[in-house]
Coordinates of C-alpha atoms in Angstrom, one line a residue:
X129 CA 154.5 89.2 67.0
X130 CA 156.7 89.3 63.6
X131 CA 156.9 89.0 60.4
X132 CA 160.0 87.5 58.3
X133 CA 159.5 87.7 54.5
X134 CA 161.7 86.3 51.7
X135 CA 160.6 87.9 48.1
X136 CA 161.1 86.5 44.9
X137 CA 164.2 88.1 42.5
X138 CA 164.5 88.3 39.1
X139 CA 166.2 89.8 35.9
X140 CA 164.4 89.4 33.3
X141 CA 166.2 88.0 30.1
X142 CA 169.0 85.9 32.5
X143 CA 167.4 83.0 34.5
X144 CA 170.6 81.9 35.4
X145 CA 171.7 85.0 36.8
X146 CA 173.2 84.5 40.4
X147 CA 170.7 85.3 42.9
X148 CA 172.8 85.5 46.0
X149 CA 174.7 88.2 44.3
X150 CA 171.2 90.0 42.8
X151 CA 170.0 89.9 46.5
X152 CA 173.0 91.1 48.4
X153 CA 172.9 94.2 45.3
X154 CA 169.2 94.8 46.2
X155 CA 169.9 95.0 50.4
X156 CA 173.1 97.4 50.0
X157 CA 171.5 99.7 47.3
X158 CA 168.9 100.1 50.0
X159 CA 171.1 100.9 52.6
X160 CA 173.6 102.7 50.5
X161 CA 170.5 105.1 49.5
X162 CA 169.2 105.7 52.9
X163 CA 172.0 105.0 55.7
X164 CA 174.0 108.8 56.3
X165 CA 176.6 106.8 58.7
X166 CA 178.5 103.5 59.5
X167 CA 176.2 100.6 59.2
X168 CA 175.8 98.1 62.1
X169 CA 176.8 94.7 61.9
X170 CA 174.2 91.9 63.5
X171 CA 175.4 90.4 66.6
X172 CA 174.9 86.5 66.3
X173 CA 176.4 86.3 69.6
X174 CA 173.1 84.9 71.2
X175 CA 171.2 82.9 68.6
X176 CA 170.9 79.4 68.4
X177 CA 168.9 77.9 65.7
X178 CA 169.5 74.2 66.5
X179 CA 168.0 74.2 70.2
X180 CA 164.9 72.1 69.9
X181 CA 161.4 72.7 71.8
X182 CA 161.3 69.1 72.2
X183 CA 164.3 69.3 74.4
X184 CA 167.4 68.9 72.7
X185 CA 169.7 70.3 69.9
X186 CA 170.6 69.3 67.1
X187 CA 174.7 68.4 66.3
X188 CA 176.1 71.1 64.2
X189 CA 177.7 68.1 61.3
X190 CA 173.7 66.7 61.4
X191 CA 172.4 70.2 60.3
X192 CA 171.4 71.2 57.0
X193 CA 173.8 74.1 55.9
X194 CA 170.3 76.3 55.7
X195 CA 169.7 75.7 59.5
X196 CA 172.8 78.0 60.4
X197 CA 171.5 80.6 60.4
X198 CA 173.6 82.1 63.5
X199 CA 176.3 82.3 61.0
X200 CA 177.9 85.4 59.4
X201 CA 178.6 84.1 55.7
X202 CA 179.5 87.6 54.7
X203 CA 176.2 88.7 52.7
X204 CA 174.0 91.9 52.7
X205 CA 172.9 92.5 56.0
X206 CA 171.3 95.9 57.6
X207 CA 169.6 97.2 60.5
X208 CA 167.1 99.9 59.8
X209 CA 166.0 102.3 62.0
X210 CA 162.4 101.3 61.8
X211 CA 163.7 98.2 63.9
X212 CA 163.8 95.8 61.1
X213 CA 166.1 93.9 59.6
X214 CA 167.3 93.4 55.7
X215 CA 169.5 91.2 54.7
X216 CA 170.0 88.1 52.2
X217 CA 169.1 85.0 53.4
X218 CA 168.8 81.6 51.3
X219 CA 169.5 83.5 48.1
X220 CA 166.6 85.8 48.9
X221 CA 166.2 89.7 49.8
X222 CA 164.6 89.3 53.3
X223 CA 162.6 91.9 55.8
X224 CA 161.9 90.9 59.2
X225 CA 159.8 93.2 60.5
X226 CA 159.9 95.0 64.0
X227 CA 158.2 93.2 66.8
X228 CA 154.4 94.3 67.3
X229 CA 152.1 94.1 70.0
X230 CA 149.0 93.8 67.7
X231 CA 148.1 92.5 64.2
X232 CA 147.1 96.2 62.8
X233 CA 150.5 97.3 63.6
X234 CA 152.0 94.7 62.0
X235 CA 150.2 95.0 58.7
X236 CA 151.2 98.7 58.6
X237 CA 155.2 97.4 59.3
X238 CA 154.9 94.9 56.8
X239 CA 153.2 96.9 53.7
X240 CA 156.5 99.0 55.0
X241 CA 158.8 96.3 53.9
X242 CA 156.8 96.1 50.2
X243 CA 157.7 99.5 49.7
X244 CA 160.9 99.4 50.5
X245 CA 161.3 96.1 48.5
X246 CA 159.9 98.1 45.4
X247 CA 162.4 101.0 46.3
X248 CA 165.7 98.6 46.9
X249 CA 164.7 97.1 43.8
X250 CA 164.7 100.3 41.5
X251 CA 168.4 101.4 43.1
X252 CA 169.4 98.5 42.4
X253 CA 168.2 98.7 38.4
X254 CA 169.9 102.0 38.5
X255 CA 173.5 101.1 39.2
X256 CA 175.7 101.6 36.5
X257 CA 175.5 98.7 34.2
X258 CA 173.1 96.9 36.1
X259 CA 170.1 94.9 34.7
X260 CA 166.4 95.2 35.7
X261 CA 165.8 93.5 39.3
X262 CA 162.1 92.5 39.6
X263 CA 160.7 91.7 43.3
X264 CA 158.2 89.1 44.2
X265 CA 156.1 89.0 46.9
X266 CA 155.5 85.3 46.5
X267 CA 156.4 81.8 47.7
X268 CA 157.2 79.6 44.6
X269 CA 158.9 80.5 41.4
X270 CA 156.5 76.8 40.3
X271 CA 159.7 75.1 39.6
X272 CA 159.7 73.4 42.5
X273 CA 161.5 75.8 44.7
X274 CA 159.5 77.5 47.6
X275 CA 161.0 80.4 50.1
X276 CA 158.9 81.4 53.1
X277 CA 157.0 83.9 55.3
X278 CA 157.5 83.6 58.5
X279 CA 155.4 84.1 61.5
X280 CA 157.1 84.8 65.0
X281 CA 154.8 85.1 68.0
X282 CA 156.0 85.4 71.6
X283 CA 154.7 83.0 74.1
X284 CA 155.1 82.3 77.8
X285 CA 157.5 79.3 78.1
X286 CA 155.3 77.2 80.7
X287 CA 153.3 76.3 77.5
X288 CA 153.7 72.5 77.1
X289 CA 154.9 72.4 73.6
X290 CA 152.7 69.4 73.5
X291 CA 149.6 71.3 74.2
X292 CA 151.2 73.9 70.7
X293 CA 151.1 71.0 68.5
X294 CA 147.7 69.3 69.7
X295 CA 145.4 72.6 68.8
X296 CA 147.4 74.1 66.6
X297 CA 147.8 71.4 63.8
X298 CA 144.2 71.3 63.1
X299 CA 143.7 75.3 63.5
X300 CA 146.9 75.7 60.3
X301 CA 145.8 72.8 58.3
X302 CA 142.3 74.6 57.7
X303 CA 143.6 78.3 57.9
X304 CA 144.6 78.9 54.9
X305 CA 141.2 78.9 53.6
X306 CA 141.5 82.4 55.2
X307 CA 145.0 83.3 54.8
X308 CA 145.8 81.4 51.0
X309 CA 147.6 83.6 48.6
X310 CA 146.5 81.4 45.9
X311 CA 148.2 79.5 43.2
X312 CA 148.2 78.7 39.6
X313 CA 149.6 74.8 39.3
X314 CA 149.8 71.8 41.4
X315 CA 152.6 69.7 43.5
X316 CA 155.6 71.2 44.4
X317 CA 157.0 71.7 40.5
X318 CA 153.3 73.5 39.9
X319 CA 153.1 70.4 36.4
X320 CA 149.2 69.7 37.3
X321 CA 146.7 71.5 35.8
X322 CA 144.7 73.7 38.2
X323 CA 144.2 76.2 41.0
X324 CA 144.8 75.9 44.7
X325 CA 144.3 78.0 47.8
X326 CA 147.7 78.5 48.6
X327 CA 151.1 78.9 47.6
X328 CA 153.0 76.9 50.4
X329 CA 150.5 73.8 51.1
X330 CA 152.2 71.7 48.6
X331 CA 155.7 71.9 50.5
X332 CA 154.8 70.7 53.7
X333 CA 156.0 67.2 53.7
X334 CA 155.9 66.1 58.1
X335 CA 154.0 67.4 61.2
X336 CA 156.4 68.6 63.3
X337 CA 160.1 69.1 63.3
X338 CA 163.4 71.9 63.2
X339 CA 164.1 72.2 59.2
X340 CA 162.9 75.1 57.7
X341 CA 163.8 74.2 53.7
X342 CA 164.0 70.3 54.0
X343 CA 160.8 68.4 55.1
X344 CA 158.8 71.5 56.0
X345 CA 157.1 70.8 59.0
X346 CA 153.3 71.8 59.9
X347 CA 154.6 72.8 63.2
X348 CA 158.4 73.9 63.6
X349 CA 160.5 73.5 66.7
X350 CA 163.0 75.7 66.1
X351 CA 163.5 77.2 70.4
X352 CA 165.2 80.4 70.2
X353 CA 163.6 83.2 72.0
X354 CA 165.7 86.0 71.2
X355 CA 164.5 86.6 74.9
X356 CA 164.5 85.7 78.3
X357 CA 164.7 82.2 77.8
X358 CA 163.7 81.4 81.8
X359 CA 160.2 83.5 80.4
X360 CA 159.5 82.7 76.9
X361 CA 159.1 80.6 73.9
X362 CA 159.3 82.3 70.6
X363 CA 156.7 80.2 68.2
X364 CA 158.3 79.7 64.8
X365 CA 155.7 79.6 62.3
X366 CA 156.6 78.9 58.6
X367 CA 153.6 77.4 56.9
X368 CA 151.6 80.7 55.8
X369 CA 151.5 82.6 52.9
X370 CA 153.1 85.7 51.8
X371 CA 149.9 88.0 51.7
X372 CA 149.5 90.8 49.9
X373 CA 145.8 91.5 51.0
X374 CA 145.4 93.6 54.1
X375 CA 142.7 91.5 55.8
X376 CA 144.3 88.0 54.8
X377 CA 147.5 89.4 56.7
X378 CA 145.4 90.5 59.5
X379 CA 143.3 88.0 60.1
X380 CA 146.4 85.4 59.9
X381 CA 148.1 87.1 62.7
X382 CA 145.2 88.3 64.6
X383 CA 143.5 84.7 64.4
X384 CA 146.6 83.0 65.4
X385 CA 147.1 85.1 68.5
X386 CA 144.2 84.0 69.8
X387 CA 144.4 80.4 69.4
X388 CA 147.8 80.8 71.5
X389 CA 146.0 82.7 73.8
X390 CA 143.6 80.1 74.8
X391 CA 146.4 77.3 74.4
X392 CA 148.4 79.4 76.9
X393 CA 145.5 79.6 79.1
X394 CA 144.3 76.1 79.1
X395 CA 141.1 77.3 77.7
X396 CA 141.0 74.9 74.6
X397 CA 139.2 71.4 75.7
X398 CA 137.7 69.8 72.7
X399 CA 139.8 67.6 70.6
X400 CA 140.0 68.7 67.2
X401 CA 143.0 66.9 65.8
X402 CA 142.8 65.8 62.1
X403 CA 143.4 62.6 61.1
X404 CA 146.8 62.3 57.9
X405 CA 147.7 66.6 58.7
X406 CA 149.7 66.7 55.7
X407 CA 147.9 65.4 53.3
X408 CA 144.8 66.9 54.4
X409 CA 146.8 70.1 54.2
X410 CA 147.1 69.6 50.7
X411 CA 144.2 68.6 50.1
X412 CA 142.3 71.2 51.6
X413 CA 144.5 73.8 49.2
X414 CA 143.7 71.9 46.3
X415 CA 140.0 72.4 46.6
X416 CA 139.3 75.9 45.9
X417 CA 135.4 75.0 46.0
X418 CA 135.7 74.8 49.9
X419 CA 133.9 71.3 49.9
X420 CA 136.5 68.8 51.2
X421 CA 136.0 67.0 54.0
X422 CA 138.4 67.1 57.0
X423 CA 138.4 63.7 59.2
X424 CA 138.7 64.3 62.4
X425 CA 140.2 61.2 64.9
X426 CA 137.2 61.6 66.3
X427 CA 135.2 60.6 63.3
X428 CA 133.8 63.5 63.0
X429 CA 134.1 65.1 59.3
X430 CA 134.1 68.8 58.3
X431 CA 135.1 71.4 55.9
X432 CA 137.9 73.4 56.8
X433 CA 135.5 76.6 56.7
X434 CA 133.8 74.5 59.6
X435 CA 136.7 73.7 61.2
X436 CA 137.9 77.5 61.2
X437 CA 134.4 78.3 63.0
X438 CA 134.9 75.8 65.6
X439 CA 137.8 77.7 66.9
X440 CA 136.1 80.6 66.0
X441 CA 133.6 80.3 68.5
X442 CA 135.8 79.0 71.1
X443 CA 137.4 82.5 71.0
X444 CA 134.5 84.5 71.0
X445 CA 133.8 82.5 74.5
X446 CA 137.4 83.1 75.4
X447 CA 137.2 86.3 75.4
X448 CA 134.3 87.1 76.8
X449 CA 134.8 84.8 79.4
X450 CA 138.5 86.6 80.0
X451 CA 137.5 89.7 79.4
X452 CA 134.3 90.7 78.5
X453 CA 133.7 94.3 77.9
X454 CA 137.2 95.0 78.4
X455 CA 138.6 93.1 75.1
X456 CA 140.5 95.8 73.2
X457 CA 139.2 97.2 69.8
X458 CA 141.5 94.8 68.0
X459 CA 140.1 91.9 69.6
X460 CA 136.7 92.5 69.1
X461 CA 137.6 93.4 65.4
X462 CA 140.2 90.4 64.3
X463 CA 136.7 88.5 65.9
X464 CA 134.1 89.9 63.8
X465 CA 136.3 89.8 61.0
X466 CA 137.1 86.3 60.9
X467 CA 133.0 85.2 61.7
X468 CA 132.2 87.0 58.7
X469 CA 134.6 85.8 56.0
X470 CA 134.4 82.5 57.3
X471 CA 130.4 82.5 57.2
X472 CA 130.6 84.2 53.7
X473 CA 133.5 81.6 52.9
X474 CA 130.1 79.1 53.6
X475 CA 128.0 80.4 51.4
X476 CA 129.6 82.8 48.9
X477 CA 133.2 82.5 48.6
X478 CA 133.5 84.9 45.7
X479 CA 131.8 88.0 47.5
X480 CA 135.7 87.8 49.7
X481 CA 137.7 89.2 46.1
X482 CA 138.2 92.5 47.8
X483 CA 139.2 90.9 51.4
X484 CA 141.5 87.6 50.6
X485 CA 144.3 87.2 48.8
X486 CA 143.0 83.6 47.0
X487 CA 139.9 84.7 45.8
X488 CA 141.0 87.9 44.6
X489 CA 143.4 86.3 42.4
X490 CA 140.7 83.7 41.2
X491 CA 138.5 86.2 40.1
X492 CA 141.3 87.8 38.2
X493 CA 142.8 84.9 36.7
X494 CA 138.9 83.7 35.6
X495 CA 138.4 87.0 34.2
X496 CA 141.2 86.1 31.7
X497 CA 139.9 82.6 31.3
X498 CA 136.6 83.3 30.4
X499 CA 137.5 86.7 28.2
X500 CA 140.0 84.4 26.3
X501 CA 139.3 80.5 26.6
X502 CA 141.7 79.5 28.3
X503 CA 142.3 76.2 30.0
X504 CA 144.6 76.0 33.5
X505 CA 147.2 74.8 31.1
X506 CA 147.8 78.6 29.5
X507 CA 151.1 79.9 30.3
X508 CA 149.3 83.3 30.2
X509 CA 147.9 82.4 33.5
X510 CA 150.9 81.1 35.4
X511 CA 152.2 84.6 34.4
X512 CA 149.3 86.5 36.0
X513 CA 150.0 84.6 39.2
X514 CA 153.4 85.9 39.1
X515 CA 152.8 89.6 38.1
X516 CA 149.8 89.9 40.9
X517 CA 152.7 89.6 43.2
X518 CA 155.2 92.1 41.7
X519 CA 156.0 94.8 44.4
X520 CA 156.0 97.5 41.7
X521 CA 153.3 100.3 42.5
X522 CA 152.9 100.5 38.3
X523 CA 153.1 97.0 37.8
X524 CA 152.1 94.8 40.2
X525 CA 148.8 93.4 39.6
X526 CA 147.7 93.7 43.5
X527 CA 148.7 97.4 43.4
X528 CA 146.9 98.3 40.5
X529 CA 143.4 96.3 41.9
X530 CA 144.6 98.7 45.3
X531 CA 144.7 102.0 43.3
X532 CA 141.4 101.1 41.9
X533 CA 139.8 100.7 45.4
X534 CA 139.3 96.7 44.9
X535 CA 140.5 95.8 48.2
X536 CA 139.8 96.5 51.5
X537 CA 142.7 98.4 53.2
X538 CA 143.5 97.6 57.0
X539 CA 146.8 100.4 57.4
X540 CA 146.5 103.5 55.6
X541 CA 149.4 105.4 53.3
X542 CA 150.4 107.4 55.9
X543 CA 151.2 104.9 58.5
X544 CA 152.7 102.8 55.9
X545 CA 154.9 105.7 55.2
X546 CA 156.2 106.7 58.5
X547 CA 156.5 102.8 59.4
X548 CA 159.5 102.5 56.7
X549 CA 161.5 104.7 58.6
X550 CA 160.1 104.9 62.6
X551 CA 159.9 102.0 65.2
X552 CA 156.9 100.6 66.6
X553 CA 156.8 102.9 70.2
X554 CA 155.2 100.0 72.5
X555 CA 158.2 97.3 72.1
X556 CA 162.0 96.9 72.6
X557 CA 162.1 97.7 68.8
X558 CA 161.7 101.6 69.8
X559 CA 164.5 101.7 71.7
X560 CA 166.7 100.0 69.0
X561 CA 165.7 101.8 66.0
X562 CA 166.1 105.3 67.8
X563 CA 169.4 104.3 68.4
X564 CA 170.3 103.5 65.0
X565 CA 168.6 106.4 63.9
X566 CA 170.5 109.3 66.8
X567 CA 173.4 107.5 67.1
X568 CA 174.7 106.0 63.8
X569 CA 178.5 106.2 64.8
X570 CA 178.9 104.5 67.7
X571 CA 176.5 101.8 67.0
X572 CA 178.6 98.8 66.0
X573 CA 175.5 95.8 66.3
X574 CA 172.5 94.8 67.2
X575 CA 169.8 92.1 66.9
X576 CA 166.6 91.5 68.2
X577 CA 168.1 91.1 72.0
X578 CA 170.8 93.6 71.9
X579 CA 172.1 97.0 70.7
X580 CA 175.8 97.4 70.9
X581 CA 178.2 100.5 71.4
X582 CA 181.0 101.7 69.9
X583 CA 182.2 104.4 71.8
X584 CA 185.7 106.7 71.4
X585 CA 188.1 106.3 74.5
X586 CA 186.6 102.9 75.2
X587 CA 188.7 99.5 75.4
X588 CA 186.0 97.4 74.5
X589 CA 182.5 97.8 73.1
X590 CA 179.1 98.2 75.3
X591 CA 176.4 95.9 75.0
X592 CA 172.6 96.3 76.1
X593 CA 170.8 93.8 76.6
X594 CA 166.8 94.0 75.5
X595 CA 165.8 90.7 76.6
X596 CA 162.6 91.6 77.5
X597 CA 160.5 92.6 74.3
X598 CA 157.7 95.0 76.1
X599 CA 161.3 97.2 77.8
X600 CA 162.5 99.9 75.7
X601 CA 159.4 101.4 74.5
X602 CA 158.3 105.0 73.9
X603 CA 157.2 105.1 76.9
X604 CA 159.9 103.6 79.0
X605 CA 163.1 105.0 77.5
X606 CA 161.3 107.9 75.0
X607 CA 162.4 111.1 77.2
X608 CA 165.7 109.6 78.4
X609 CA 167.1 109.4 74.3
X610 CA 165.4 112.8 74.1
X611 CA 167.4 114.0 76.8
X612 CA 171.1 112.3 76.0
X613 CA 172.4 114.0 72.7
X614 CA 175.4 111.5 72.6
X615 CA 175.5 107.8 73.1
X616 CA 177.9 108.2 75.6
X617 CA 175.3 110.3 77.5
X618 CA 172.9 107.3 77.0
X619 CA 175.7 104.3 78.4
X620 CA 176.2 106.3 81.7
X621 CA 172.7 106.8 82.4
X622 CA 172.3 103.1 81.7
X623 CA 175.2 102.8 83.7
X624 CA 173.7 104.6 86.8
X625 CA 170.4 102.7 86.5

């Protein structure tokens, strides 16, 4: 599993500044701070962003420009050796994590990118002549613009897509009660008067489909691996949140896993489809009191908190059925996690301001309202939304509820620390960023699939493929880089076999 983030850019006193160019200043001050060598270029070679899961692709001259993504337009782009990537995309500074095996390494990769958000964003303040960049850790900048967080989670590709969108439409339209980031404002522009759950809801506009920017689909359909394509699906998730909160993050990805779980494994019979998705999606975020009714096509009619229990249980009997006292700590954890907030979600949903990301910021933002009078309409408050989300240690609302102990905390400092710099060591992305990180010279490119060589004396360069995600770990290839001081001692080991 992965996470791709776009955050929010800035400088304050120019709205009209340029913010491709503000971006692509943010990712090379990062790199020009921290890289010691050549950077690597990322190999587009193998990605195709218009193959669809429902069987075809989509014409090149039919595509949105924002689609083509498997284009090199020349901006900011790096490879870091923590196996991430940073680069601009859509006008936005973007980190896509390293793969993970497990939600609680993920959190601890993705706080990572935060903190070297806030850090690109200083050098970039600090070049000579340059104004103030501010970073955002949002979705919206409530003037009708959205830019997303992606989820990426590998999946076996004998899943029907079918089956995907059956129980997983009904399992996002009620997650975000769980996984909101929370919003001051209404509709896309954010005109109405009012709070919501979460950030994205309102740009959802069709149930399924490929675009990621134009009629945001519940469920995208984007089919590009960036493996074994015989093997696996990658599922292309864009409708959460950008978190800040530890457990929101968490629970998103940890939940989520396990609904594909039992979806791979036919283990999901009861239907639960809602009847209008979309606009139960919104409607569901527009009801911060939890008390909206879903329809079901069955009839049937719940709240989403309900609706998140019903799959809630069927997990808990997944996986004891599957694996009983063998379930791995995380498991267990991401399930008696999500019974509790959801049960507490029932009865109290305030007692969750030090766990999710949308009642933390309600209590906040109510704190000002009741201190000072004011209605939803206060500017004052759209402002609080913004600055919760600020990546700044000193001024980021969210980090300064943190360093007062106000949340709970999933991936300590430490972790967070070495994770902006060192690979996850039980995926391909170990392999990769030691690479990048021993042999900075000779590695011309690399994505998510390959790492490519650059070696003296050689006619052409030397590609290795990693098309299989749990290859290349700490354990698989861990003493062999120990043992090869030069790339070219790595290539004809490789080489040999």
């Amino acid at each position: 599993m992965g996470l791709e983030t776009e955050y929010g850019v800035s400088v304050p006193g120019h709205p009209s500044a340029n913010a491709m160019l503000i971006s692509s200043q943010v990712v090379n001050a990062y790199a020009s701070a921290t890289s010691r060598a050549r950077r690597a270029r990322w190999d587009f070679e193998e990605e195709n962003p218009l193959r669809d899961a429902r069987g075809f692709d989509l014409a090149r001259d039919l595509a949105d420009a924002s689609q083509l993504t498997d284009e090199d337009v020349g901006l900011a782009n790096v490879i870091l050796t923590n196996g991430a990537r940073l680069y601009v995309d859509h006008a936005h500074p973007e980190y896509s994590s390293p793969e993970c095996t497990n939600p609680r390494d993920l959190v601890a990769w993705d706080k990572a990118g935060e903190v070297i958000m806030a850090v690109a964003g200083e050098q970039a303040s600090r070049i000579p002549g340059a104004q103030t960049i501010n970073l955002y850790k949002n979705n919206t900048d409530n003037k009708g613009a959205s830019y997303g967080t992606h989820e990426n989670y590998l999946m076996t590709r004998a899943t029907p897509f079918a089956e995907i969108v059956r129980h997983l439409t009904p399992f996002f339209v009620s997650r975000q009660v769980v996984t909101g980031a929370g919003r001051v404002g209404i509709g896309q522009d954010g005109r109405t008067n009012g709070f919501q759950i979460s950030q994205r809801a309102d740009f959802f506009e069709v149930e399924v489909g490929l675009e990621t920017t134009l009629k945001r689909p519940i469920i995208n359909t984007r089919d590009e691996p960036h493996a074994d394509a015989e093997k696996y699906r990658r599922l292309h998730v864009i409708i959460g949140d950008a978190n800040l909160a530890e457990v929101s993050t968490y629970l998103k990805l940890g939940t989520t896993a396990l609904v594909l779980s039992m979806i791979e494994d036919r283990f999901l019979s009861a239907d639960l489809s809602v009847q209008a998705p979309v606009q139960t999606l919104h409607q569901v975020s527009h009801d911060p009191s939890l008390k909206h009714l879903i329809t079901l096509q069955s009839g049937r009619k719940l709240t989403a908190v309900q609706l998140q229990m019903e799959y809630c249980e069927q997990a808990r009997k997944y996986v004891e059925d599957r694996y009983g006292a063998e379930a791995d700590d995380v498991t267990q954890d991401v399930l008696n996690r999500w019974e509790s907030v959801l049960t507490r979600l029932a009865t109290d949903p305030m007692s969750l301001s030090r766990e999710l990301d949308w009642v933390a910021k309600l209590e906040l933002l109510n704190g000002y309202r009741d201190r000072d009078g004011l209605d939803w309409d206060a500017p004052r408050l759209h402002l609080v939304d913004l600055q919760y989300s600020d990546v700044r240690a000193e001024k980021g609302l969210y980090n300064k509820l943190v360093q007062k102990d106000r949340f709970e905390r999933i991936a300590v400092d430490a972790k967070v620390t070495w994770a902006m710099t060192n690979p996850p060591e039980d995926t391909r992305a170990y392999f990769r960023g030691r690479c990048l990180d021993q042999y900075p010279d000779e590695i011309a490119a690399a994505s998510w699939d390959s790492v490519i060589f650059d070696l003296p004396g050689r006619d052409s360069l030397q590609r290795v493929p990693t098309l299989e995600p749990l290859r290349g770990t700490r354990k698989h290839v861990g003493d062999l880089l120990d043992r090869c001081a030069t790339a070219e001692d790595l290539l004809r080991v490789l080489a040999g076999g």
